[in-house]
């Protein structure tokens, strides 16, 4: 939180104390508060879930309604306290957790006008991600960082992959629409594309499935294609995680020729011979 | 496009200008045109898709019909202009994008004779692949090249894999046909093979599924087999991508210091700087 | 069993002999007993399974009932003999196999009071895991140890992965509940979350599937997400197994020749022979 | 075929010529014969398949019946000629392709006594595997050998994996049987185990699926388990293929201490320091 203290308005007295509790989970008080908070979040999400189950709603509807408002008011109070005690309220409000904290309370108020929207409260579950910060799981954060890094350095390959898959799926789905005709459940091209994705990803609901012989033949092609390309993101990620884990990700580029695959322990650029 | 300028008929004046717009997406005019083109392609594909949705077709059928013809005429004009301004019209017409450009307009004309064929217009989506060229996404192209390279150098293993899978599936499907008999939905050997592929690839529609105990036992074998061999293409590709990414496939050792992880395209040893 | 002999009460005479038979599968008598035991276990599990099949139950119910009690009494006797002849009965009773041995006999007795609980007898199957110890499959144990090691050293990454997946699934499932409404089979948020997991893992039963266009669009997102993240545990494990197999995780370099791929447990540099 | 010429009875004249045609696909005549043979095999398999399709059977049944007998007689003649011209008939008869060649003709004869068995003729498809030998696809054989080698050197790990999966599935399936009861489609323990495998392998037919809340909770556990362990065979194979491809499989063992993971380019044993 150093950036807040340095960059924000100086706070003192009860505000400083409050900030330690709300934001600084390394302090004992902050840690206790964070644990209580996470417990409340999970409880409130379970409340919302139970509220959606018809049988429970009919017997304990009032209790659940009361609990929902209870948690919402608590979280609203917490949100305003965070705004007040943070040196830079706007910065907090615009941060990832600031937005999530706000989204976690709004649906209850909207549900007064628009019944049903209270189910969106489950977005509160995102607040649980704080758990990584609270428990100071440096090792877990390292693991997460490694994976994020692997995904980042492979996002171009994954973009190429997804564009290719999407193009393929549009063509195959349309072909299936022409082959099977709406009589066999392929009622439109978008729906046929939906089928193609269901099949390619090997999900296979079976809500739509080809009935004619040519349709089944095309389905076989889609399946074998899916079976083969399911390997592609896996392979890409494997290589990236491997490189991230063994430090090849720390590859440098040559200042002279800009070649970018230099091993982290190289002394000379392997393309132009410049000493590094 | 250098090969066109060198090898083709020399063009000048408006043709040269037109060629820059149509073919050379590096020029400002070419870039603007390419972006407009891609936008039109996507719009026209969406038009075809909507046309296949019954509800939309009934309310906006005429508009969609008009739009389809509008896009087709535009693309037809573009196709002829490309033929005219390219120094070597035949070469363009025979190229991948030349064929796709033609296929992208033909179905509309055919649909006058053969209603329904206009849905094949979605093949236009392939034209979108130009996007990689237009946006000059060198990095993306690199990623794509890496993957194509990995697939190429492993296509023999994948061919062996597919032939083995196909042979297995024919034998298992037929066995299932004998075990389950047509009464349980396995009405013919081709259909049973279709079932075997649906199961082996873990798609599992459930439109056909074994009902007798021996049939379910065989299904378990097919599933565990699929579960095991799903790993094979993934493993092959992983290794290939890994080797393509690190250049280890043709790794050499330095004659001076014997370091052994030199990339196959290195000019200098990266550890001692010796020229190779 | 050395720790038992050292740490436990000294046993002699028939107890020592019994212990050799029951616990020490390296001795000829112990080996024979272990093989008979494993055979009995499998037989008794098959008995329980057949007992649950209605047709078999009606024709051979009495025989199966008798067999169940026969095996249970045998296993009960064996359990008490193990307690008696082991130098440290409590230690055995608290060990993994001690608990399994007990759980493998209790359900039959409970079924006198609570019919149906005898099906829990299949937990006996866990006793079969002794097979690895009996057959002295050192190589298999090595393989198992390698995999356990890979899983252990990657459990943090897998925990991060599972928490992320769970959070995602709660949000997506709830969104689907709001979109599809209970009329389309998504009767509650927990049930929608169940659907999201069925889809994300590419199982795809098809017992619940989206029917509206926005629902199918969200389903496509879930599927592509599952298709992509299915790669993550695979990639993590690949890297760990690779590192466990090659010992690279703690690779060192030789102080004399700087070769860098030395296994973590090497005593000598494999290139220049220097002692490490 | 050198081993035949060396070890078998010396053959000459028409037998030698015949052997060249039937067995030695490197000779021009042998190559031509092999191609014709493969074409006939595929044709005969298609005949059997079509015979099982009701609609085709009713219109062209007689033709298909005639074709079946035609191919069977041809293949029978070929089988006896192979026996005759091979120097060691028993050796051929006991070889993989010898057995397949026999199995490929027997069902037709059996079908005279036991109608329906002719569908087993599809086992003929295995004869197509000769294609790899015929086309002298050395590269393909290399690829196949690499994969077989990877599977062989990892079969212990895969055995451990399968035993663990099987034990898990028996326990989870039985638990599901107790939870869901036969009323919800889980009519017996074997059937519940079948469900567990269908779910664990992410096939997910949907012919049986849990309906109660605890059942769906257990199903989620099975799915996430399957989602995680699907990675295990993939990871094992990746590592093995990688090692086979990069020559680590060529690891040697130390003559002095029997350590077995020495790199192929090591000069000294890394455990005892012995010069290799």
mmCIF file with all atom_site columns, C-alpha atoms in Angstrom, chain D residues 14 30 53 60 103 106 113 119 130 153 163 171-172 196 202-203 219 239 251 274-275:
data_model
loop_
_atom_site.group_PDB
_atom_site.id
_atom_site.type_symbol
_atom_site.label_atom_id
_atom_site.label_alt_id
_atom_site.label_comp_id
_atom_site.label_asym_id
_atom_site.label_entity_id
_atom_site.label_seq_id
_atom_site.pdbx_PDB_ins_code
_atom_site.Cartn_x
_atom_site.Cartn_y
_atom_site.Cartn_z
_atom_site.occupancy
_atom_site.B_iso_or_equiv
_atom_site.pdbx_formal_charge
_atom_site.auth_seq_id
_atom_site.auth_comp_id
_atom_site.auth_asym_id
_atom_site.auth_atom_id
_atom_site.pdbx_PDB_model_num
ATOM 1  C CA . UNK D 1 14  ? 7.535   -71.028 -59.422 1.00 0.00 ? 14  UNK D CA 1
ATOM 2  C CA . UNK D 1 30  ? 5.405   -57.736 -55.373 1.00 0.00 ? 30  UNK D CA 1
ATOM 3  C CA . UNK D 1 53  ? -27.200 -51.318 -44.033 1.00 0.00 ? 53  UNK D CA 1
ATOM 4  C CA . UNK D 1 60  ? -28.582 -55.249 -53.612 1.00 0.00 ? 60  UNK D CA 1
ATOM 5  C CA . UNK D 1 103 ? -9.207  -64.541 -39.394 1.00 0.00 ? 103 UNK D CA 1
ATOM 6  C CA . UNK D 1 106 ? -13.013 -67.736 -41.545 1.00 0.00 ? 106 UNK D CA 1
ATOM 7  C CA . UNK D 1 113 ? -23.788 -72.214 -39.868 1.00 0.00 ? 113 UNK D CA 1
ATOM 8  C CA . UNK D 1 119 ? -19.933 -59.025 -40.084 1.00 0.00 ? 119 UNK D CA 1
ATOM 9  C CA . UNK D 1 130 ? 0.499   -53.879 -44.526 1.00 0.00 ? 130 UNK D CA 1
ATOM 10 C CA . UNK D 1 153 ? 9.014   -47.278 -21.971 1.00 0.00 ? 153 UNK D CA 1
ATOM 11 C CA . UNK D 1 163 ? -5.139  -49.550 -11.821 1.00 0.00 ? 163 UNK D CA 1
ATOM 12 C CA . UNK D 1 171 ? -15.497 -46.803 -5.342  1.00 0.00 ? 171 UNK D CA 1
ATOM 13 C CA . UNK D 1 172 ? -17.142 -43.713 -6.889  1.00 0.00 ? 172 UNK D CA 1
ATOM 14 C CA . UNK D 1 196 ? -18.500 -43.228 -13.591 1.00 0.00 ? 196 UNK D CA 1
ATOM 15 C CA . UNK D 1 202 ? -15.596 -36.765 -20.278 1.00 0.00 ? 202 UNK D CA 1
ATOM 16 C CA . UNK D 1 203 ? -17.581 -38.770 -22.844 1.00 0.00 ? 203 UNK D CA 1
ATOM 17 C CA . UNK D 1 219 ? -20.772 -36.021 -10.318 1.00 0.00 ? 219 UNK D CA 1
ATOM 18 C CA . UNK D 1 239 ? 7.912   -36.746 -21.755 1.00 0.00 ? 239 UNK D CA 1
ATOM 19 C CA . UNK D 1 251 ? 20.546  -43.171 -22.127 1.00 0.00 ? 251 UNK D CA 1
ATOM 20 C CA . UNK D 1 274 ? 33.708  -44.110 -13.721 1.00 0.00 ? 274 UNK D CA 1
ATOM 21 C CA . UNK D 1 275 ? 34.951  -43.209 -17.186 1.00 0.00 ? 275 UNK D CA 1
#
